[in-house]
Amino acid sequence: MNDQIPDIRRLMREKNTFSVAGHVNPDGDGVGSCLALGMTLAALGKDVKVLLEEYNQKFDVIPGKNLLYKGDWAQLRPEAFFCMDCGAADRLGAARAVLKNAGATVCVDHHTGGTLSADYSLIDPQASSTCELVYELLAPGFGLSFDAARALYAGIVDDTGGFRHGCTGKRTHLIAAELVDKNIPFTDIYNELMERHSPTEAFVFGEALRRTRLLAGGKIALAVLSAGDMAQYGATGQDMGGIAEYLLNIRGVEISALVYEKSPGNAKASLRSKDADVAAVCRGFGGGGHVHAAGCSFEGELADAAGKIAVETERLIHG
């Protein structure tokens, strides 16, 4: 573990105003880590503002939404700024302005290839999730409330794909067990994140399957959705979760990719793999993530973005 944990805990005790931010298009780990930290700071009597973009309604299973700040982010000048589950300033979106205005900065993340320079860092690429690191930060020094435990469990479940991804280790399960011991409704949390879907998610999922093709002799599954396909169902990037993971379960597939247009000329790719380092592919296009789960964005034609992903993933397959 990072040897700056004592310094970060001291900062949490000594400072009074905090902003806690996650990356754009928040996932469960980003939401859970931000709100768990926010609730713990609030319980210490601190002035806390959590800065997150609008997120998928399934993450409403995570408590602490009352801490989300709806005012003008650019006006905030906190004594301390926590950047959660995000190792690059440009992935903070509008919260990047708060990072620049903060007195002290802290980065808590488990991704590789981060470029953000903070005063204090808690970074461990071996951790399953940022929520796992937040547990290490909070549990021994501050204790965990029932709601903070719910938030951390949700984040761990979401980022490990329900404890299935390769990033899941013994420590992950031990932490999950400690959180379950708080009598949290772990079954409800798991089902909400892993099993339940909105009608929009279900319909756009089906459209993605119809538009999937196999490459490299069946070792790559690539699904491509245009802005028109998305509009047909009223879908957004928040409705894309789980598609790339599903494609990876096709027999013989080693890499899966979903490439979709968030708007005409603005595409996003989500990659998953069994063994290959798809984070390296995404870093080549300005993105990043985990070895087996990563993403990146493209400006320009959707066909060009899909073509680039096809070329680079085939390069991984063929060595």
PDB file of C-alpha atoms in Angstrom:
ATOM      1  CA  MET A   1       0.000   0.000   0.000  1.00  0.00           C
ATOM      2  CA  ASN A   2       1.002   3.573  -0.608  1.00  0.00           C
ATOM      3  CA  ASP A   3       3.014   5.068   2.239  1.00  0.00           C
ATOM      4  CA  GLN A   4       1.148   8.380   1.941  1.00  0.00           C
ATOM      5  CA  ILE A   5      -1.966   6.997   3.617  1.00  0.00           C
ATOM      6  CA  PRO A   6      -1.056   8.561   7.017  1.00  0.00           C
ATOM      7  CA  ASP A   7      -0.607  11.955   5.310  1.00  0.00           C
ATOM      8  CA  ILE A   8      -3.957  11.656   3.559  1.00  0.00           C
ATOM      9  CA  ARG A   9      -5.687  10.727   6.824  1.00  0.00           C
ATOM     10  CA  ARG A  10      -4.074  13.712   8.520  1.00  0.00           C
ATOM     11  CA  LEU A  11      -5.294  15.963   5.701  1.00  0.00           C
ATOM     12  CA  MET A  12      -8.812  14.625   6.182  1.00  0.00           C
ATOM     13  CA  ARG A  13      -8.705  15.516   9.876  1.00  0.00           C
ATOM     14  CA  GLU A  14      -7.063  18.926   9.558  1.00  0.00           C
ATOM     15  CA  LYS A  15      -8.871  20.501   6.583  1.00  0.00           C
ATOM     16  CA  ASN A  16     -12.474  21.683   6.695  1.00  0.00           C
ATOM     17  CA  THR A  17     -13.656  22.155   3.101  1.00  0.00           C
ATOM     18  CA  PHE A  18     -13.464  19.320   0.591  1.00  0.00           C
ATOM     19  CA  SER A  19     -14.427  18.637  -2.999  1.00  0.00           C
ATOM     20  CA  VAL A  20     -14.532  15.010  -4.117  1.00  0.00           C
ATOM     21  CA  ALA A  21     -14.715  14.338  -7.855  1.00  0.00           C
ATOM     22  CA  GLY A  22     -14.783  11.375 -10.205  1.00  0.00           C
ATOM     23  CA  HIS A  23     -14.310  10.922 -13.927  1.00  0.00           C
ATOM     24  CA  VAL A  24     -16.748  11.805 -16.685  1.00  0.00           C
ATOM     25  CA  ASN A  25     -19.477   9.239 -17.421  1.00  0.00           C
ATOM     26  CA  PRO A  26     -19.258   7.845 -13.864  1.00  0.00           C
ATOM     27  CA  ASP A  27     -19.345   4.103 -13.259  1.00  0.00           C
ATOM     28  CA  GLY A  28     -20.151   2.278 -10.032  1.00  0.00           C
ATOM     29  CA  ASP A  29     -16.597   2.418  -8.722  1.00  0.00           C
ATOM     30  CA  GLY A  30     -16.394   6.156  -9.344  1.00  0.00           C
ATOM     31  CA  VAL A  31     -19.764   6.844  -7.725  1.00  0.00           C
ATOM     32  CA  GLY A  32     -19.185   4.469  -4.810  1.00  0.00           C
ATOM     33  CA  SER A  33     -15.696   5.723  -3.980  1.00  0.00           C
ATOM     34  CA  CYS A  34     -16.712   9.392  -4.156  1.00  0.00           C
ATOM     35  CA  LEU A  35     -19.822   8.994  -2.030  1.00  0.00           C
ATOM     36  CA  ALA A  36     -18.223   6.672   0.540  1.00  0.00           C
ATOM     37  CA  LEU A  37     -15.419   9.170   1.077  1.00  0.00           C
ATOM     38  CA  GLY A  38     -17.875  12.062   1.048  1.00  0.00           C
ATOM     39  CA  MET A  39     -20.137  10.489   3.668  1.00  0.00           C
ATOM     40  CA  THR A  40     -17.153   9.726   5.911  1.00  0.00           C
ATOM     41  CA  LEU A  41     -15.901  13.312   5.688  1.00  0.00           C
ATOM     42  CA  ALA A  42     -19.399  14.646   6.357  1.00  0.00           C
ATOM     43  CA  ALA A  43     -19.629  12.443   9.453  1.00  0.00           C
ATOM     44  CA  LEU A  44     -16.426  14.143  10.654  1.00  0.00           C
ATOM     45  CA  GLY A  45     -18.225  17.488  10.420  1.00  0.00           C
ATOM     46  CA  LYS A  46     -16.498  18.595   7.222  1.00  0.00           C
ATOM     47  CA  ASP A  47     -18.002  20.721   4.449  1.00  0.00           C
ATOM     48  CA  VAL A  48     -18.088  18.247   1.532  1.00  0.00           C
ATOM     49  CA  LYS A  49     -19.192  18.730  -2.048  1.00  0.00           C
ATOM     50  CA  VAL A  50     -19.193  15.688  -4.337  1.00  0.00           C
ATOM     51  CA  LEU A  51     -18.790  16.538  -8.017  1.00  0.00           C
ATOM     52  CA  LEU A  52     -20.179  13.910 -10.379  1.00  0.00           C
ATOM     53  CA  GLU A  53     -21.883  14.081 -13.735  1.00  0.00           C
ATOM     54  CA  GLU A  54     -25.366  12.567 -14.004  1.00  0.00           C
ATOM     55  CA  TYR A  55     -25.063   8.790 -13.791  1.00  0.00           C
ATOM     56  CA  ASN A  56     -27.072   5.666 -14.570  1.00  0.00           C
ATOM     57  CA  GLN A  57     -30.100   5.234 -12.326  1.00  0.00           C
ATOM     58  CA  LYS A  58     -28.945   1.767 -11.252  1.00  0.00           C
ATOM     59  CA  PHE A  59     -26.274   3.491  -9.178  1.00  0.00           C
ATOM     60  CA  ASP A  60     -29.027   5.038  -7.061  1.00  0.00           C
ATOM     61  CA  VAL A  61     -28.568   1.901  -4.950  1.00  0.00           C
ATOM     62  CA  ILE A  62     -25.513   3.767  -3.633  1.00  0.00           C
ATOM     63  CA  PRO A  63     -26.429   6.144  -0.762  1.00  0.00           C
ATOM     64  CA  GLY A  64     -25.074   9.653  -0.239  1.00  0.00           C
ATOM     65  CA  LYS A  65     -26.664  11.385  -3.211  1.00  0.00           C
ATOM     66  CA  ASN A  66     -27.513  14.326  -0.955  1.00  0.00           C
ATOM     67  CA  LEU A  67     -23.806  15.273  -1.096  1.00  0.00           C
ATOM     68  CA  LEU A  68     -23.862  15.883  -4.857  1.00  0.00           C
ATOM     69  CA  TYR A  69     -23.235  19.577  -5.481  1.00  0.00           C
ATOM     70  CA  LYS A  70     -25.611  21.259  -7.927  1.00  0.00           C
ATOM     71  CA  GLY A  71     -24.095  24.758  -7.842  1.00  0.00           C
ATOM     72  CA  ASP A  72     -21.406  26.339  -9.983  1.00  0.00           C
ATOM     73  CA  TRP A  73     -18.391  24.062  -9.744  1.00  0.00           C
ATOM     74  CA  ALA A  74     -16.035  26.693 -11.136  1.00  0.00           C
ATOM     75  CA  GLN A  75     -16.601  28.864  -8.045  1.00  0.00           C
ATOM     76  CA  LEU A  76     -15.376  26.216  -5.616  1.00  0.00           C
ATOM     77  CA  ARG A  77     -12.029  26.687  -3.879  1.00  0.00           C
ATOM     78  CA  PRO A  78     -11.766  23.843  -1.371  1.00  0.00           C
ATOM     79  CA  GLU A  79      -8.918  23.362   1.051  1.00  0.00           C
ATOM     80  CA  ALA A  80      -8.568  19.819  -0.303  1.00  0.00           C
ATOM     81  CA  PHE A  81      -9.607  18.155  -3.551  1.00  0.00           C
ATOM     82  CA  PHE A  82      -9.887  14.378  -3.931  1.00  0.00           C
ATOM     83  CA  CYS A  83      -9.695  12.940  -7.450  1.00  0.00           C
ATOM     84  CA  MET A  84     -11.235   9.466  -7.321  1.00  0.00           C
ATOM     85  CA  ASP A  85     -10.900   6.597  -9.818  1.00  0.00           C
ATOM     86  CA  CYS A  86      -9.304   8.987 -12.301  1.00  0.00           C
ATOM     87  CA  GLY A  87      -5.630   9.423 -13.117  1.00  0.00           C
ATOM     88  CA  ALA A  88      -5.891  12.172 -15.744  1.00  0.00           C
ATOM     89  CA  ALA A  89      -7.048  15.759 -15.255  1.00  0.00           C
ATOM     90  CA  ASP A  90      -8.801  15.928 -18.616  1.00  0.00           C
ATOM     91  CA  ARG A  91     -11.103  13.047 -17.568  1.00  0.00           C
ATOM     92  CA  LEU A  92     -12.459  15.150 -14.692  1.00  0.00           C
ATOM     93  CA  GLY A  93     -14.595  17.213 -17.057  1.00  0.00           C
ATOM     94  CA  ALA A  94     -15.882  20.413 -15.447  1.00  0.00           C
ATOM     95  CA  ALA A  95     -14.312  19.418 -12.101  1.00  0.00           C
ATOM     96  CA  ARG A  96     -10.881  20.105 -13.584  1.00  0.00           C
ATOM     97  CA  ALA A  97     -11.362  23.793 -12.715  1.00  0.00           C
ATOM     98  CA  VAL A  98     -11.820  22.843  -9.046  1.00  0.00           C
ATOM     99  CA  LEU A  99      -8.619  20.810  -9.138  1.00  0.00           C
ATOM    100  CA  LYS A 100      -6.728  23.927 -10.218  1.00  0.00           C
ATOM    101  CA  ASN A 101      -8.317  26.062  -7.481  1.00  0.00           C
ATOM    102  CA  ALA A 102      -7.828  23.627  -4.583  1.00  0.00           C
ATOM    103  CA  GLY A 103      -5.349  24.090  -1.767  1.00  0.00           C
ATOM    104  CA  ALA A 104      -4.189  20.457  -1.565  1.00  0.00           C
ATOM    105  CA  THR A 105      -4.853  17.650  -4.036  1.00  0.00           C
ATOM    106  CA  VAL A 106      -5.170  13.891  -3.570  1.00  0.00           C
ATOM    107  CA  CYS A 107      -5.437  11.178  -6.224  1.00  0.00           C
ATOM    108  CA  VAL A 108      -6.917   7.789  -5.303  1.00  0.00           C
ATOM    109  CA  ASP A 109      -6.915   5.381  -8.233  1.00  0.00           C
ATOM    110  CA  HIS A 110      -6.185   1.826  -9.362  1.00  0.00           C
ATOM    111  CA  HIS A 111      -5.615   2.420 -13.082  1.00  0.00           C
ATOM    112  CA  THR A 112      -2.291   2.294 -14.867  1.00  0.00           C
ATOM    113  CA  GLY A 113      -0.864   5.093 -17.000  1.00  0.00           C
ATOM    114  CA  GLY A 114      -2.178   8.000 -14.925  1.00  0.00           C
ATOM    115  CA  THR A 115      -0.775  11.456 -15.675  1.00  0.00           C
ATOM    116  CA  LEU A 116      -2.380  13.517 -12.926  1.00  0.00           C
ATOM    117  CA  SER A 117       0.124  15.166 -10.589  1.00  0.00           C
ATOM    118  CA  ALA A 118      -1.282  15.452  -7.059  1.00  0.00           C
ATOM    119  CA  ASP A 119       0.196  16.481  -3.723  1.00  0.00           C
ATOM    120  CA  TYR A 120      -0.733  13.103  -2.249  1.00  0.00           C
ATOM    121  CA  SER A 121      -1.449   9.815  -4.002  1.00  0.00           C
ATOM    122  CA  LEU A 122      -2.917   6.438  -3.143  1.00  0.00           C
ATOM    123  CA  ILE A 123      -2.463   4.421  -6.323  1.00  0.00           C
ATOM    124  CA  ASP A 124      -2.343   0.643  -6.590  1.00  0.00           C
ATOM    125  CA  PRO A 125      -2.851  -1.026 -10.012  1.00  0.00           C
ATOM    126  CA  GLN A 126      -3.104  -4.384  -8.243  1.00  0.00           C
ATOM    127  CA  ALA A 127      -6.319  -3.353  -6.481  1.00  0.00           C
ATOM    128  CA  SER A 128      -9.612  -4.505  -7.960  1.00  0.00           C
ATOM    129  CA  SER A 129     -11.162  -1.064  -7.702  1.00  0.00           C
ATOM    130  CA  THR A 130     -10.802   2.378  -6.215  1.00  0.00           C
ATOM    131  CA  CYS A 131     -13.415   1.366  -3.635  1.00  0.00           C
ATOM    132  CA  GLU A 132     -10.996  -1.305  -2.410  1.00  0.00           C
ATOM    133  CA  LEU A 133      -8.403   1.429  -1.842  1.00  0.00           C
ATOM    134  CA  VAL A 134     -10.943   3.675  -0.108  1.00  0.00           C
ATOM    135  CA  TYR A 135     -11.676   0.807   2.274  1.00  0.00           C
ATOM    136  CA  GLU A 136      -7.945   0.609   3.083  1.00  0.00           C
ATOM    137  CA  LEU A 137      -7.901   4.366   3.661  1.00  0.00           C
ATOM    138  CA  LEU A 138     -11.015   4.618   5.814  1.00  0.00           C
ATOM    139  CA  ALA A 139     -11.647   1.400   7.717  1.00  0.00           C
ATOM    140  CA  PRO A 140      -8.619   1.410  10.075  1.00  0.00           C
ATOM    141  CA  GLY A 141      -8.509   5.163  10.638  1.00  0.00           C
ATOM    142  CA  PHE A 142     -12.117   6.339  10.618  1.00  0.00           C
ATOM    143  CA  GLY A 143     -14.350   3.292  10.624  1.00  0.00           C
ATOM    144  CA  LEU A 144     -17.106   2.654   8.123  1.00  0.00           C
ATOM    145  CA  SER A 145     -20.736   3.581   8.504  1.00  0.00           C
ATOM    146  CA  PHE A 146     -23.502   1.321   7.203  1.00  0.00           C
ATOM    147  CA  ASP A 147     -24.027   3.625   4.216  1.00  0.00           C
ATOM    148  CA  ALA A 148     -20.326   3.944   3.405  1.00  0.00           C
ATOM    149  CA  ALA A 149     -20.071   0.151   3.464  1.00  0.00           C
ATOM    150  CA  ARG A 150     -22.989  -0.084   1.027  1.00  0.00           C
ATOM    151  CA  ALA A 151     -21.296   2.384  -1.292  1.00  0.00           C
ATOM    152  CA  LEU A 152     -17.958   0.545  -1.254  1.00  0.00           C
ATOM    153  CA  TYR A 153     -19.545  -2.856  -1.789  1.00  0.00           C
ATOM    154  CA  ALA A 154     -21.482  -1.526  -4.775  1.00  0.00           C
ATOM    155  CA  GLY A 155     -18.357  -0.051  -6.311  1.00  0.00           C
ATOM    156  CA  ILE A 156     -16.398  -3.275  -5.886  1.00  0.00           C
ATOM    157  CA  VAL A 157     -19.203  -5.360  -7.373  1.00  0.00           C
ATOM    158  CA  ASP A 158     -19.520  -3.071 -10.375  1.00  0.00           C
ATOM    159  CA  ASP A 159     -15.816  -2.779 -11.185  1.00  0.00           C
ATOM    160  CA  THR A 160     -15.125  -6.510 -10.798  1.00  0.00           C
ATOM    161  CA  GLY A 161     -18.114  -7.520 -12.906  1.00  0.00           C
ATOM    162  CA  GLY A 162     -19.616  -9.268  -9.917  1.00  0.00           C
ATOM    163  CA  PHE A 163     -16.253 -10.654  -8.716  1.00  0.00           C
ATOM    164  CA  ARG A 164     -15.540 -12.237 -12.125  1.00  0.00           C
ATOM    165  CA  HIS A 165     -12.822 -10.040 -13.615  1.00  0.00           C
ATOM    166  CA  GLY A 166      -9.161 -10.961 -13.392  1.00  0.00           C
ATOM    167  CA  CYS A 167      -8.497  -7.995 -11.101  1.00  0.00           C
ATOM    168  CA  THR A 168     -10.430  -9.781  -8.348  1.00  0.00           C
ATOM    169  CA  GLY A 169      -8.118 -11.265  -5.730  1.00  0.00           C
ATOM    170  CA  LYS A 170      -8.155 -12.741  -2.262  1.00  0.00           C
ATOM    171  CA  ARG A 171      -7.991  -9.283  -0.686  1.00  0.00           C
ATOM    172  CA  THR A 172     -11.044  -8.218  -2.698  1.00  0.00           C
ATOM    173  CA  HIS A 173     -13.105 -11.054  -1.266  1.00  0.00           C
ATOM    174  CA  LEU A 174     -11.849 -10.413   2.263  1.00  0.00           C
ATOM    175  CA  ILE A 175     -12.846  -6.751   2.027  1.00  0.00           C
ATOM    176  CA  ALA A 176     -16.231  -7.713   0.591  1.00  0.00           C
ATOM    177  CA  ALA A 177     -16.717 -10.058   3.552  1.00  0.00           C
ATOM    178  CA  GLU A 178     -15.903  -7.231   5.989  1.00  0.00           C
ATOM    179  CA  LEU A 179     -18.481  -5.032   4.251  1.00  0.00           C
ATOM    180  CA  VAL A 180     -21.109  -7.791   4.327  1.00  0.00           C
ATOM    181  CA  ASP A 181     -20.476  -8.047   8.089  1.00  0.00           C
ATOM    182  CA  LYS A 182     -21.950  -4.529   8.335  1.00  0.00           C
ATOM    183  CA  ASN A 183     -25.319  -6.187   7.544  1.00  0.00           C
ATOM    184  CA  ILE A 184     -25.616  -4.354   4.243  1.00  0.00           C
ATOM    185  CA  PRO A 185     -28.264  -5.634   1.752  1.00  0.00           C
ATOM    186  CA  PHE A 186     -25.576  -7.207  -0.419  1.00  0.00           C
ATOM    187  CA  THR A 187     -27.972  -9.378  -2.438  1.00  0.00           C
ATOM    188  CA  ASP A 188     -30.098  -6.389  -3.432  1.00  0.00           C
ATOM    189  CA  ILE A 189     -26.990  -4.384  -4.336  1.00  0.00           C
ATOM    190  CA  TYR A 190     -25.597  -7.216  -6.462  1.00  0.00           C
ATOM    191  CA  ASN A 191     -28.866  -7.845  -8.269  1.00  0.00           C
ATOM    192  CA  GLU A 192     -29.439  -4.173  -8.997  1.00  0.00           C
ATOM    193  CA  LEU A 193     -25.995  -3.749 -10.536  1.00  0.00           C
ATOM    194  CA  MET A 194     -25.482  -7.113 -12.241  1.00  0.00           C
ATOM    195  CA  GLU A 195     -28.933  -8.390 -13.175  1.00  0.00           C
ATOM    196  CA  ARG A 196     -31.506  -5.632 -13.594  1.00  0.00           C
ATOM    197  CA  HIS A 197     -31.775  -3.494 -16.738  1.00  0.00           C
ATOM    198  CA  SER A 198     -33.947  -0.641 -17.912  1.00  0.00           C
ATOM    199  CA  PRO A 199     -36.080  -1.178 -21.044  1.00  0.00           C
ATOM    200  CA  THR A 200     -33.728   1.121 -22.950  1.00  0.00           C
ATOM    201  CA  GLU A 201     -30.699  -0.920 -21.925  1.00  0.00           C
ATOM    202  CA  ALA A 202     -32.422  -4.124 -22.997  1.00  0.00           C
ATOM    203  CA  PHE A 203     -33.426  -2.815 -26.421  1.00  0.00           C
ATOM    204  CA  VAL A 204     -30.075  -1.206 -27.263  1.00  0.00           C
ATOM    205  CA  PHE A 205     -28.355  -4.392 -26.030  1.00  0.00           C
ATOM    206  CA  GLY A 206     -30.331  -6.342 -28.616  1.00  0.00           C
ATOM    207  CA  GLU A 207     -29.425  -3.843 -31.325  1.00  0.00           C
ATOM    208  CA  ALA A 208     -25.744  -4.179 -30.444  1.00  0.00           C
ATOM    209  CA  LEU A 209     -25.952  -7.965 -30.771  1.00  0.00           C
ATOM    210  CA  ARG A 210     -27.556  -7.637 -34.188  1.00  0.00           C
ATOM    211  CA  ARG A 211     -24.704  -5.388 -35.277  1.00  0.00           C
ATOM    212  CA  THR A 212     -21.891  -7.603 -33.994  1.00  0.00           C
ATOM    213  CA  ARG A 213     -19.386  -9.206 -36.331  1.00  0.00           C
ATOM    214  CA  LEU A 214     -16.544 -11.605 -35.642  1.00  0.00           C
ATOM    215  CA  LEU A 215     -12.994 -10.867 -36.778  1.00  0.00           C
ATOM    216  CA  ALA A 216      -9.641 -12.666 -36.680  1.00  0.00           C
ATOM    217  CA  GLY A 217     -11.179 -16.073 -37.174  1.00  0.00           C
ATOM    218  CA  GLY A 218     -13.722 -15.538 -34.410  1.00  0.00           C
ATOM    219  CA  LYS A 219     -11.259 -14.284 -31.817  1.00  0.00           C
ATOM    220  CA  ILE A 220     -12.583 -10.690 -31.851  1.00  0.00           C
ATOM    221  CA  ALA A 221     -16.209  -9.618 -31.427  1.00  0.00           C
ATOM    222  CA  LEU A 222     -16.893  -6.060 -32.600  1.00  0.00           C
ATOM    223  CA  ALA A 223     -20.235  -4.267 -32.233  1.00  0.00           C
ATOM    224  CA  VAL A 224     -20.782  -0.847 -33.805  1.00  0.00           C
ATOM    225  CA  LEU A 225     -23.724   1.463 -33.040  1.00  0.00           C
ATOM    226  CA  SER A 226     -24.352   4.757 -34.815  1.00  0.00           C
ATOM    227  CA  ALA A 227     -25.925   7.868 -33.323  1.00  0.00           C
ATOM    228  CA  GLY A 228     -29.063   6.905 -35.248  1.00  0.00           C
ATOM    229  CA  ASP A 229     -29.114   3.468 -33.627  1.00  0.00           C
ATOM    230  CA  MET A 230     -28.782   5.108 -30.234  1.00  0.00           C
ATOM    231  CA  ALA A 231     -31.515   7.661 -30.960  1.00  0.00           C
ATOM    232  CA  GLN A 232     -33.902   4.911 -32.046  1.00  0.00           C
ATOM    233  CA  TYR A 233     -34.092   3.770 -28.427  1.00  0.00           C
ATOM    234  CA  GLY A 234     -33.275   7.047 -26.673  1.00  0.00           C
ATOM    235  CA  ALA A 235     -30.035   5.478 -25.457  1.00  0.00           C
ATOM    236  CA  THR A 236     -26.994   7.271 -24.080  1.00  0.00           C
ATOM    237  CA  GLY A 237     -23.537   6.144 -22.985  1.00  0.00           C
ATOM    238  CA  GLN A 238     -25.047   5.276 -19.613  1.00  0.00           C
ATOM    239  CA  ASP A 239     -27.041   2.485 -21.272  1.00  0.00           C
ATOM    240  CA  MET A 240     -24.014   0.716 -22.772  1.00  0.00           C
ATOM    241  CA  GLY A 241     -22.855  -1.145 -19.683  1.00  0.00           C
ATOM    242  CA  GLY A 242     -22.445  -4.895 -19.967  1.00  0.00           C
ATOM    243  CA  ILE A 243     -22.433  -5.163 -23.770  1.00  0.00           C
ATOM    244  CA  ALA A 244     -18.684  -5.578 -24.230  1.00  0.00           C
ATOM    245  CA  GLU A 245     -18.594  -8.047 -21.331  1.00  0.00           C
ATOM    246  CA  TYR A 246     -21.348 -10.132 -22.908  1.00  0.00           C
ATOM    247  CA  LEU A 247     -19.568 -10.273 -26.269  1.00  0.00           C
ATOM    248  CA  LEU A 248     -16.426 -11.551 -24.560  1.00  0.00           C
ATOM    249  CA  ASN A 249     -18.383 -14.634 -23.455  1.00  0.00           C
ATOM    250  CA  ILE A 250     -18.920 -15.810 -27.035  1.00  0.00           C
ATOM    251  CA  ARG A 251     -16.994 -19.066 -27.387  1.00  0.00           C
ATOM    252  CA  GLY A 252     -13.627 -18.519 -29.020  1.00  0.00           C
ATOM    253  CA  VAL A 253     -13.635 -14.734 -28.508  1.00  0.00           C
ATOM    254  CA  GLU A 254     -10.508 -13.346 -26.856  1.00  0.00           C
ATOM    255  CA  ILE A 255     -11.180  -9.606 -27.302  1.00  0.00           C
ATOM    256  CA  SER A 256     -14.515  -7.799 -27.490  1.00  0.00           C
ATOM    257  CA  ALA A 257     -15.183  -4.212 -28.449  1.00  0.00           C
ATOM    258  CA  LEU A 258     -18.200  -1.927 -28.525  1.00  0.00           C
ATOM    259  CA  VAL A 259     -17.823   1.242 -30.588  1.00  0.00           C
ATOM    260  CA  TYR A 260     -20.743   3.678 -30.435  1.00  0.00           C
ATOM    261  CA  GLU A 261     -21.453   7.280 -31.357  1.00  0.00           C
ATOM    262  CA  LYS A 262     -22.307   9.490 -28.425  1.00  0.00           C
ATOM    263  CA  SER A 263     -23.187  12.109 -31.053  1.00  0.00           C
ATOM    264  CA  PRO A 264     -22.374  12.419 -34.775  1.00  0.00           C
ATOM    265  CA  GLY A 265     -18.596  12.650 -35.098  1.00  0.00           C
ATOM    266  CA  ASN A 266     -17.957  11.699 -31.459  1.00  0.00           C
ATOM    267  CA  ALA A 267     -17.425   7.993 -30.774  1.00  0.00           C
ATOM    268  CA  LYS A 268     -16.443   5.934 -27.753  1.00  0.00           C
ATOM    269  CA  ALA A 269     -14.922   2.470 -27.640  1.00  0.00           C
ATOM    270  CA  SER A 270     -15.148  -0.012 -24.757  1.00  0.00           C
ATOM    271  CA  LEU A 271     -12.789  -2.999 -24.935  1.00  0.00           C
ATOM    272  CA  ARG A 272     -12.602  -6.193 -22.901  1.00  0.00           C
ATOM    273  CA  SER A 273     -10.214  -9.149 -23.101  1.00  0.00           C
ATOM    274  CA  LYS A 274      -9.395 -12.475 -21.532  1.00  0.00           C
ATOM    275  CA  ASP A 275      -5.613 -12.173 -21.724  1.00  0.00           C
ATOM    276  CA  ALA A 276      -4.559  -9.353 -24.067  1.00  0.00           C
ATOM    277  CA  ASP A 277      -3.636  -5.858 -22.825  1.00  0.00           C
ATOM    278  CA  VAL A 278      -6.472  -3.787 -24.284  1.00  0.00           C
ATOM    279  CA  ALA A 279      -5.464  -0.840 -22.084  1.00  0.00           C
ATOM    280  CA  ALA A 280      -2.385  -0.486 -24.309  1.00  0.00           C
ATOM    281  CA  VAL A 281      -4.658  -0.151 -27.345  1.00  0.00           C
ATOM    282  CA  CYS A 282      -6.770   2.496 -25.645  1.00  0.00           C
ATOM    283  CA  ARG A 283      -3.774   4.457 -24.411  1.00  0.00           C
ATOM    284  CA  GLY A 284      -2.675   4.714 -28.031  1.00  0.00           C
ATOM    285  CA  PHE A 285      -5.876   6.654 -28.690  1.00  0.00           C
ATOM    286  CA  GLY A 286      -5.673   8.842 -25.584  1.00  0.00           C
ATOM    287  CA  GLY A 287      -7.718   6.578 -23.310  1.00  0.00           C
ATOM    288  CA  GLY A 288      -6.798   3.930 -20.776  1.00  0.00           C
ATOM    289  CA  GLY A 289      -8.079   1.604 -18.100  1.00  0.00           C
ATOM    290  CA  HIS A 290      -7.283  -1.893 -16.893  1.00  0.00           C
ATOM    291  CA  VAL A 291      -5.325  -4.537 -18.773  1.00  0.00           C
ATOM    292  CA  HIS A 292      -8.525  -6.477 -19.463  1.00  0.00           C
ATOM    293  CA  ALA A 293     -11.051  -3.606 -19.512  1.00  0.00           C
ATOM    294  CA  ALA A 294     -10.385  -0.223 -21.080  1.00  0.00           C
ATOM    295  CA  GLY A 295     -11.885   2.551 -23.175  1.00  0.00           C
ATOM    296  CA  CYS A 296     -11.121   5.535 -25.372  1.00  0.00           C
ATOM    297  CA  SER A 297     -12.823   8.223 -27.462  1.00  0.00           C
ATOM    298  CA  PHE A 298     -12.584   9.351 -31.073  1.00  0.00           C
ATOM    299  CA  GLU A 299     -13.426  12.493 -33.007  1.00  0.00           C
ATOM    300  CA  GLY A 300     -14.493  11.874 -36.612  1.00  0.00           C
ATOM    301  CA  GLU A 301     -16.363   9.247 -38.578  1.00  0.00           C
ATOM    302  CA  LEU A 302     -17.715   6.222 -36.735  1.00  0.00           C
ATOM    303  CA  ALA A 303     -16.436   3.870 -39.443  1.00  0.00           C
ATOM    304  CA  ASP A 304     -12.913   5.232 -39.001  1.00  0.00           C
ATOM    305  CA  ALA A 305     -13.050   4.706 -35.238  1.00  0.00           C
ATOM    306  CA  ALA A 306     -14.341   1.149 -35.637  1.00  0.00           C
ATOM    307  CA  GLY A 307     -11.685   0.467 -38.271  1.00  0.00           C
ATOM    308  CA  LYS A 308      -8.878   1.640 -35.996  1.00  0.00           C
ATOM    309  CA  ILE A 309     -10.121  -0.549 -33.161  1.00  0.00           C
ATOM    310  CA  ALA A 310     -10.365  -3.520 -35.519  1.00  0.00           C
ATOM    311  CA  VAL A 311      -6.812  -3.021 -36.787  1.00  0.00           C
ATOM    312  CA  GLU A 312      -5.258  -2.618 -33.340  1.00  0.00           C
ATOM    313  CA  THR A 313      -7.121  -5.501 -31.728  1.00  0.00           C
ATOM    314  CA  GLU A 314      -6.186  -7.791 -34.629  1.00  0.00           C
ATOM    315  CA  ARG A 315      -2.597  -6.687 -34.131  1.00  0.00           C
ATOM    316  CA  LEU A 316      -2.860  -7.883 -30.518  1.00  0.00           C
ATOM    317  CA  ILE A 317      -4.275 -11.220 -31.593  1.00  0.00           C
ATOM    318  CA  HIS A 318      -1.627 -11.853 -34.221  1.00  0.00           C
ATOM    319  CA  GLY A 319       1.243 -10.492 -32.125  1.00  0.00           C
TER     320      GLY A 319
END
